[in-house]
PDB file of C-alpha atoms and ligand atoms in Angstrom:
ATOM      1  CA  MET A   1     -35.350  15.865  -1.023  1.00 96.00           C
ATOM      2  CA  ARG A   2     -31.516  15.443  -0.950  1.00 98.00           C
ATOM      3  CA  ILE A   3     -29.164  12.885   0.111  1.00 95.00           C
ATOM      4  CA  ASP A   4     -25.817  13.898   1.582  1.00 95.00           C
ATOM      5  CA  THR A   5     -22.596  11.814   1.499  1.00 93.00           C
ATOM      6  CA  LEU A   6     -21.025  11.777   4.962  1.00 95.00           C
ATOM      7  CA  PHE A   7     -17.652  10.427   6.268  1.00 95.00           C
ATOM      8  CA  PRO A   8     -15.907   9.593   2.954  1.00 94.00           C
ATOM      9  CA  THR A   9     -13.058   7.180   2.786  1.00 97.00           C
ATOM     10  CA  ARG A  10     -10.125   8.689   0.833  1.00 97.00           C
ATOM     11  CA  LEU A  11      -7.763   6.845  -1.590  1.00 98.00           C
ATOM     12  CA  TYR A  12      -4.744   8.864  -2.720  1.00 98.00           C
ATOM     13  CA  ARG A  13      -3.692   7.970  -6.257  1.00 98.00           C
ATOM     14  CA  GLY A  14      -0.371   9.504  -7.534  1.00 98.00           C
ATOM     15  CA  SER A  15       2.397   8.684  -9.859  1.00 97.00           C
ATOM     16  CA  LEU A  16       6.022   8.862  -9.274  1.00 97.00           C
ATOM     17  CA  ILE A  17       7.986  11.470 -11.232  1.00 94.00           C
ATOM     18  CA  GLY A  18      11.009   9.583 -12.817  1.00 94.00           C
ATOM     19  CA  ALA A  19       9.324   6.143 -12.298  1.00 95.00           C
ATOM     20  CA  ARG A  20      10.831   4.835 -15.591  1.00 96.00           C
ATOM     21  CA  ARG A  21      14.198   5.944 -14.727  1.00 97.00           C
ATOM     22  CA  LEU A  22      14.107   4.454 -11.191  1.00 97.00           C
ATOM     23  CA  LYS A  23      12.594   1.132 -12.153  1.00 98.00           C
ATOM     24  CA  PRO A  24      15.639  -0.841 -13.306  1.00 98.00           C
ATOM     25  CA  GLU A  25      17.561   0.238 -10.246  1.00 98.00           C
ATOM     26  CA  LEU A  26      14.635  -0.478  -7.920  1.00 98.00           C
ATOM     27  CA  VAL A  27      13.981  -3.809  -9.487  1.00 98.00           C
ATOM     28  CA  LYS A  28      17.698  -4.700  -9.206  1.00 98.00           C
ATOM     29  CA  THR A  29      18.067  -3.610  -5.640  1.00 98.00           C
ATOM     30  CA  CYS A  30      14.678  -5.273  -4.357  1.00 98.00           C
ATOM     31  CA  LEU A  31      15.781  -8.605  -5.937  1.00 98.00           C
ATOM     32  CA  ALA A  32      19.314  -8.313  -4.618  1.00 98.00           C
ATOM     33  CA  ILE A  33      17.995  -7.879  -1.040  1.00 98.00           C
ATOM     34  CA  ALA A  34      15.480 -10.602  -1.518  1.00 98.00           C
ATOM     35  CA  ARG A  35      18.531 -12.993  -2.426  1.00 98.00           C
ATOM     36  CA  GLU A  36      20.616 -11.911   0.339  1.00 98.00           C
ATOM     37  CA  ASP A  37      18.271 -11.549   3.334  1.00 98.00           C
ATOM     38  CA  ILE A  38      18.434 -14.800   5.124  1.00 98.00           C
ATOM     39  CA  ALA A  39      16.302 -13.816   8.088  1.00 98.00           C
ATOM     40  CA  GLY A  40      13.637 -12.487   5.611  1.00 98.00           C
ATOM     41  CA  GLN A  41      13.621 -15.668   3.595  1.00 98.00           C
ATOM     42  CA  ARG A  42      13.227 -17.609   6.781  1.00 98.00           C
ATOM     43  CA  TRP A  43      10.274 -15.414   7.846  1.00 98.00           C
ATOM     44  CA  CYS A  44       8.558 -15.991   4.508  1.00 97.00           C
ATOM     45  CA  GLU A  45       9.087 -19.800   4.659  1.00 97.00           C
ATOM     46  CA  GLU A  46       7.658 -20.019   8.175  1.00 97.00           C
ATOM     47  CA  ASN A  47       4.706 -17.765   7.422  1.00 96.00           C
ATOM     48  CA  GLY A  48       3.746 -19.203   3.963  1.00 94.00           C
ATOM     49  CA  TYR A  49       4.648 -16.112   2.002  1.00 95.00           C
ATOM     50  CA  LEU A  50       5.355 -17.207  -1.678  1.00 95.00           C
ATOM     51  CA  GLY A  51       8.200 -14.777  -2.607  1.00 96.00           C
ATOM     52  CA  TYR A  52       9.896 -12.421  -0.433  1.00 98.00           C
ATOM     53  CA  THR A  53       9.094  -9.541   1.955  1.00 98.00           C
ATOM     54  CA  SER A  54      11.373  -7.661   4.147  1.00 98.00           C
ATOM     55  CA  TYR A  55       8.522  -6.669   6.439  1.00 97.00           C
ATOM     56  CA  ALA A  56       9.799  -8.699   9.384  1.00 97.00           C
ATOM     57  CA  SER A  57      13.545  -8.507   8.871  1.00 97.00           C
ATOM     58  CA  LEU A  58      14.806  -5.164   7.582  1.00 97.00           C
ATOM     59  CA  ASN A  59      13.931  -1.662   8.909  1.00 96.00           C
ATOM     60  CA  ASP A  60      16.665   0.466   7.254  1.00 97.00           C
ATOM     61  CA  LEU A  61      15.923   0.327   3.405  1.00 98.00           C
ATOM     62  CA  PRO A  62      16.528   4.130   2.905  1.00 97.00           C
ATOM     63  CA  SER A  63      20.030   3.896   4.284  1.00 97.00           C
ATOM     64  CA  ARG A  64      20.828   0.701   2.347  1.00 96.00           C
ATOM     65  CA  ALA A  65      20.329   2.159  -1.079  1.00 97.00           C
ATOM     66  CA  SER A  66      20.205   5.685  -2.365  1.00 97.00           C
ATOM     67  CA  VAL A  67      17.325   4.726  -4.808  1.00 98.00           C
ATOM     68  CA  PHE A  68      15.107   3.903  -1.840  1.00 98.00           C
ATOM     69  CA  ALA A  69      16.119   7.336  -0.158  1.00 98.00           C
ATOM     70  CA  GLU A  70      15.212   9.044  -3.434  1.00 97.00           C
ATOM     71  CA  LEU A  71      11.722   7.257  -3.414  1.00 98.00           C
ATOM     72  CA  VAL A  72      11.034   8.427   0.135  1.00 98.00           C
ATOM     73  CA  ARG A  73      11.781  11.969  -0.623  1.00 97.00           C
ATOM     74  CA  HIS A  74       8.967  11.703  -3.305  1.00 98.00           C
ATOM     75  CA  LEU A  75       6.597   9.788  -1.013  1.00 98.00           C
ATOM     76  CA  ASP A  76       7.179  12.517   1.675  1.00 98.00           C
ATOM     77  CA  SER A  77       5.642  14.984  -0.735  1.00 98.00           C
ATOM     78  CA  HIS A  78       2.748  12.828  -1.773  1.00 98.00           C
ATOM     79  CA  ALA A  79       1.927  12.088   1.893  1.00 98.00           C
ATOM     80  CA  LYS A  80       1.993  15.774   2.781  1.00 97.00           C
ATOM     81  CA  HIS A  81      -0.539  16.447   0.027  1.00 97.00           C
ATOM     82  CA  PHE A  82      -2.706  13.630   1.249  1.00 98.00           C
ATOM     83  CA  ALA A  83      -2.675  15.017   4.782  1.00 97.00           C
ATOM     84  CA  GLN A  84      -3.659  18.363   3.491  1.00 97.00           C
ATOM     85  CA  ALA A  85      -6.562  16.881   1.528  1.00 97.00           C
ATOM     86  CA  LEU A  86      -7.670  15.100   4.747  1.00 98.00           C
ATOM     87  CA  GLU A  87      -7.421  18.549   6.467  1.00 97.00           C
ATOM     88  CA  TRP A  88      -5.340  17.171   9.386  1.00 97.00           C
ATOM     89  CA  ASP A  89      -4.105  19.528  11.929  1.00 97.00           C
ATOM     90  CA  LEU A  90      -0.711  18.154  12.731  1.00 95.00           C
ATOM     91  CA  GLN A  91      -0.172  20.629  15.526  1.00 94.00           C
ATOM     92  CA  GLY A  92       3.545  21.151  14.803  1.00 93.00           C
ATOM     93  CA  LYS A  93       4.213  17.417  14.208  1.00 95.00           C
ATOM     94  CA  ARG A  94       5.409  16.034  10.929  1.00 94.00           C
ATOM     95  CA  LEU A  95       4.402  12.977   8.997  1.00 96.00           C
ATOM     96  CA  THR A  96       7.352  10.654   8.974  1.00 97.00           C
ATOM     97  CA  LEU A  97       7.902   7.592   7.068  1.00 98.00           C
ATOM     98  CA  ASP A  98       8.739   4.960   9.838  1.00 95.00           C
ATOM     99  CA  SER A  99       8.647   1.881   7.998  1.00 97.00           C
ATOM    100  CA  LEU A 100       9.297   0.845   4.288  1.00 98.00           C
ATOM    101  CA  TRP A 101       9.356  -2.831   3.122  1.00 98.00           C
ATOM    102  CA  ILE A 102       9.882  -4.729  -0.197  1.00 98.00           C
ATOM    103  CA  ASN A 103       7.082  -7.222  -1.398  1.00 98.00           C
ATOM    104  CA  VAL A 104       8.113  -9.669  -4.152  1.00 98.00           C
ATOM    105  CA  MET A 105       5.105 -11.573  -4.786  1.00 97.00           C
ATOM    106  CA  GLU A 106       5.514 -14.755  -6.899  1.00 95.00           C
ATOM    107  CA  GLN A 107       2.695 -16.538  -8.830  1.00 94.00           C
ATOM    108  CA  GLY A 108       0.139 -17.683  -6.446  1.00 93.00           C
ATOM    109  CA  SER A 109       1.124 -15.429  -3.584  1.00 94.00           C
ATOM    110  CA  VAL A 110      -1.680 -13.709  -1.523  1.00 93.00           C
ATOM    111  CA  HIS A 111      -1.808 -11.095   1.223  1.00 94.00           C
ATOM    112  CA  THR A 112      -5.026 -11.551   3.268  1.00 94.00           C
ATOM    113  CA  GLY A 113      -7.152  -8.725   4.761  1.00 96.00           C
ATOM    114  CA  HIS A 114      -5.309  -6.400   7.241  1.00 97.00           C
ATOM    115  CA  ILE A 115      -4.916  -2.995   8.522  1.00 97.00           C
ATOM    116  CA  HIS A 116      -1.744  -1.250   9.568  1.00 97.00           C
ATOM    117  CA  PRO A 117      -1.903  -0.412  13.331  1.00 96.00           C
ATOM    118  CA  HIS A 118      -0.085   2.430  15.045  1.00 95.00           C
ATOM    119  CA  SER A 119       0.148   4.394  11.758  1.00 98.00           C
ATOM    120  CA  ALA A 120      -1.545   7.375  10.157  1.00 98.00           C
ATOM    121  CA  ILE A 121      -1.143   6.767   6.529  1.00 98.00           C
ATOM    122  CA  SER A 122      -0.122   3.564   4.796  1.00 98.00           C
ATOM    123  CA  GLY A 123       0.472   2.957   1.136  1.00 98.00           C
ATOM    124  CA  THR A 124       2.180   0.976  -1.624  1.00 98.00           C
ATOM    125  CA  TYR A 125       4.543   2.093  -4.470  1.00 98.00           C
ATOM    126  CA  TYR A 126       4.379  -0.254  -7.400  1.00 98.00           C
ATOM    127  CA  VAL A 127       7.666  -0.984  -8.910  1.00 98.00           C
ATOM    128  CA  ALA A 128       6.811  -3.760 -11.199  1.00 97.00           C
ATOM    129  CA  VAL A 129       3.368  -5.041 -12.276  1.00 97.00           C
ATOM    130  CA  PRO A 130       3.457  -7.887 -14.841  1.00 96.00           C
ATOM    131  CA  HIS A 131       0.387  -8.693 -16.951  1.00 95.00           C
ATOM    132  CA  GLY A 132      -2.182 -10.545 -15.035  1.00 93.00           C
ATOM    133  CA  ALA A 133      -0.669  -9.459 -11.610  1.00 96.00           C
ATOM    134  CA  SER A 134      -3.028  -9.026  -8.656  1.00 95.00           C
ATOM    135  CA  ALA A 135      -4.804  -5.941  -7.854  1.00 97.00           C
ATOM    136  CA  ILE A 136      -5.487  -4.552  -4.340  1.00 98.00           C
ATOM    137  CA  ARG A 137      -8.920  -4.686  -2.580  1.00 98.00           C
ATOM    138  CA  PHE A 138     -10.203  -2.240  -0.176  1.00 98.00           C
ATOM    139  CA  GLU A 139     -13.045  -2.995   2.193  1.00 97.00           C
ATOM    140  CA  ASP A 140     -15.858  -0.669   3.497  1.00 96.00           C
ATOM    141  CA  PRO A 141     -14.613   0.035   6.989  1.00 95.00           C
ATOM    142  CA  ARG A 142     -18.300  -0.204   8.281  1.00 95.00           C
ATOM    143  CA  LEU A 143     -18.789  -3.591   7.075  1.00 92.00           C
ATOM    144  CA  THR A 144     -18.537  -5.156  10.559  1.00 90.00           C
ATOM    145  CA  MET A 145     -21.469  -2.962  11.664  1.00 92.00           C
ATOM    146  CA  MET A 146     -23.804  -3.895   8.921  1.00 89.00           C
ATOM    147  CA  MET A 147     -25.744  -6.569  10.835  1.00 90.00           C
ATOM    148  CA  ALA A 148     -29.016  -6.231   8.854  1.00 93.00           C
ATOM    149  CA  ALA A 149     -28.307  -4.277   5.728  1.00 92.00           C
ATOM    150  CA  PRO A 150     -29.416  -5.976   2.710  1.00 92.00           C
ATOM    151  CA  THR A 151     -26.700  -6.960   0.084  1.00 91.00           C
ATOM    152  CA  LYS A 152     -26.019  -4.564  -2.703  1.00 92.00           C
ATOM    153  CA  ARG A 153     -27.144  -4.924  -6.389  1.00 93.00           C
ATOM    154  CA  THR A 154     -24.681  -6.318  -8.852  1.00 90.00           C
ATOM    155  CA  ALA A 155     -24.022  -3.040 -10.595  1.00 93.00           C
ATOM    156  CA  VAL A 156     -23.887  -0.146  -8.063  1.00 95.00           C
ATOM    157  CA  ARG A 157     -22.219   3.239  -8.113  1.00 94.00           C
ATOM    158  CA  ARG A 158     -18.605   3.122  -7.011  1.00 94.00           C
ATOM    159  CA  GLU A 159     -19.224   4.883  -3.855  1.00 92.00           C
ATOM    160  CA  ASN A 160     -21.713   2.245  -2.794  1.00 94.00           C
ATOM    161  CA  LEU A 161     -19.494  -0.638  -3.225  1.00 95.00           C
ATOM    162  CA  THR A 162     -18.691  -2.747  -0.276  1.00 94.00           C
ATOM    163  CA  PHE A 163     -15.281  -3.749  -1.891  1.00 96.00           C
ATOM    164  CA  VAL A 164     -13.225  -1.693  -4.227  1.00 97.00           C
ATOM    165  CA  THR A 165     -10.635  -3.229  -6.416  1.00 97.00           C
ATOM    166  CA  VAL A 166      -7.778  -1.139  -7.827  1.00 98.00           C
ATOM    167  CA  THR A 167      -5.551  -2.433 -10.499  1.00 96.00           C
ATOM    168  CA  PRO A 168      -2.245  -0.572 -10.058  1.00 95.00           C
ATOM    169  CA  SER A 169       0.302   0.031 -12.830  1.00 96.00           C
ATOM    170  CA  ALA A 170       4.213   0.296 -12.457  1.00 98.00           C
ATOM    171  CA  GLY A 171       5.069   3.854 -11.064  1.00 98.00           C
ATOM    172  CA  ALA A 172       1.657   4.103  -9.252  1.00 98.00           C
ATOM    173  CA  ILE A 173       1.579   5.442  -5.680  1.00 98.00           C
ATOM    174  CA  LEU A 174      -1.511   4.551  -3.506  1.00 98.00           C
ATOM    175  CA  MET A 175      -2.133   5.944   0.003  1.00 98.00           C
ATOM    176  CA  TRP A 176      -4.934   5.443   2.361  1.00 98.00           C
ATOM    177  CA  GLU A 177      -5.628   6.027   6.169  1.00 98.00           C
ATOM    178  CA  SER A 178      -4.012   3.121   7.995  1.00 98.00           C
ATOM    179  CA  TRP A 179      -7.311   1.799   9.585  1.00 98.00           C
ATOM    180  CA  LEU A 180      -8.611   1.031   6.195  1.00 98.00           C
ATOM    181  CA  ARG A 181      -8.685  -2.749   5.653  1.00 98.00           C
ATOM    182  CA  HIS A 182      -7.184  -4.109   2.385  1.00 98.00           C
ATOM    183  CA  GLU A 183      -5.954  -7.261   0.777  1.00 98.00           C
ATOM    184  CA  VAL A 184      -4.004  -8.494  -2.293  1.00 97.00           C
ATOM    185  CA  PRO A 185      -5.755 -11.453  -3.845  1.00 94.00           C
ATOM    186  CA  PRO A 186      -3.791 -14.278  -5.464  1.00 92.00           C
ATOM    187  CA  ASN A 187      -1.250 -13.143  -7.968  1.00 92.00           C
ATOM    188  CA  HIS A 188      -1.849 -14.893 -11.324  1.00 93.00           C
ATOM    189  CA  ALA A 189       1.166 -13.314 -13.140  1.00 94.00           C
ATOM    190  CA  ARG A 190       4.149 -15.360 -13.987  1.00 92.00           C
ATOM    191  CA  GLY A 191       6.539 -12.778 -13.275  1.00 92.00           C
ATOM    192  CA  ASN A 192       7.366 -11.056  -9.916  1.00 96.00           C
ATOM    193  CA  ARG A 193       4.916  -8.366  -8.793  1.00 97.00           C
ATOM    194  CA  ILE A 194       7.408  -6.026  -6.941  1.00 98.00           C
ATOM    195  CA  SER A 195       6.152  -3.281  -4.577  1.00 98.00           C
ATOM    196  CA  LEU A 196       7.264  -1.197  -1.645  1.00 98.00           C
ATOM    197  CA  SER A 197       4.870  -0.642   1.143  1.00 98.00           C
ATOM    198  CA  PHE A 198       5.223   2.026   3.867  1.00 98.00           C
ATOM    199  CA  ASN A 199       3.725   3.542   6.913  1.00 98.00           C
ATOM    200  CA  TYR A 200       3.605   7.330   7.961  1.00 98.00           C
ATOM    201  CA  THR A 201       3.113   8.374  11.597  1.00 98.00           C
ATOM    202  CA  ALA A 202       2.934  11.900  12.994  1.00 96.00           C
ATOM    203  CA  TYR A 203       5.813  12.708  15.145  1.00 93.00           C
TER     204      TYR A 203
HETATM  205 FE1  FE2 B 301      -1.068  -3.594   3.762  1.00 88.73          FE
END
């Protein structure tokens, strides 16, 4: 007999060349924007976000600071490799980063389960991950269809897990297809967990 594995869910894991060099500038710039962006601070307050995100207030980070533009150049190349691994035929279109936002998660901050609609590839670059900072948790996209499936054993092979937790380190790049539901459990670190999230669309 044989058992085939069909319809795999891909998670791209890369690391940024020059991450150590870029980190101080990225941290400084993210925190400076967090201090100055009044509209973003108001959004965080109204939505119970402990810390700061530019998600709802700023859409021009790469033109605000050259360090973001440099990061995007690297991310473009990673996204291209991921698209090749997914064997996408883009039919002359190009994968384009159309949103990039800062996340500064303070102690106790969470980001509940969500997907990124209207995008092809989504991901996160991890700028600062203090000891004890929360991981990211991905959910089996077929979960809502498992009406009568028995629960899994405690110890199962990774490909059979319903939830997969990935603990990132500073300098790591994660990318996934935008329909993949994910969440960030409570951040227990005392220091700020700083990341930049992004979406790519084929134009
Ligand atoms: Fe997300």
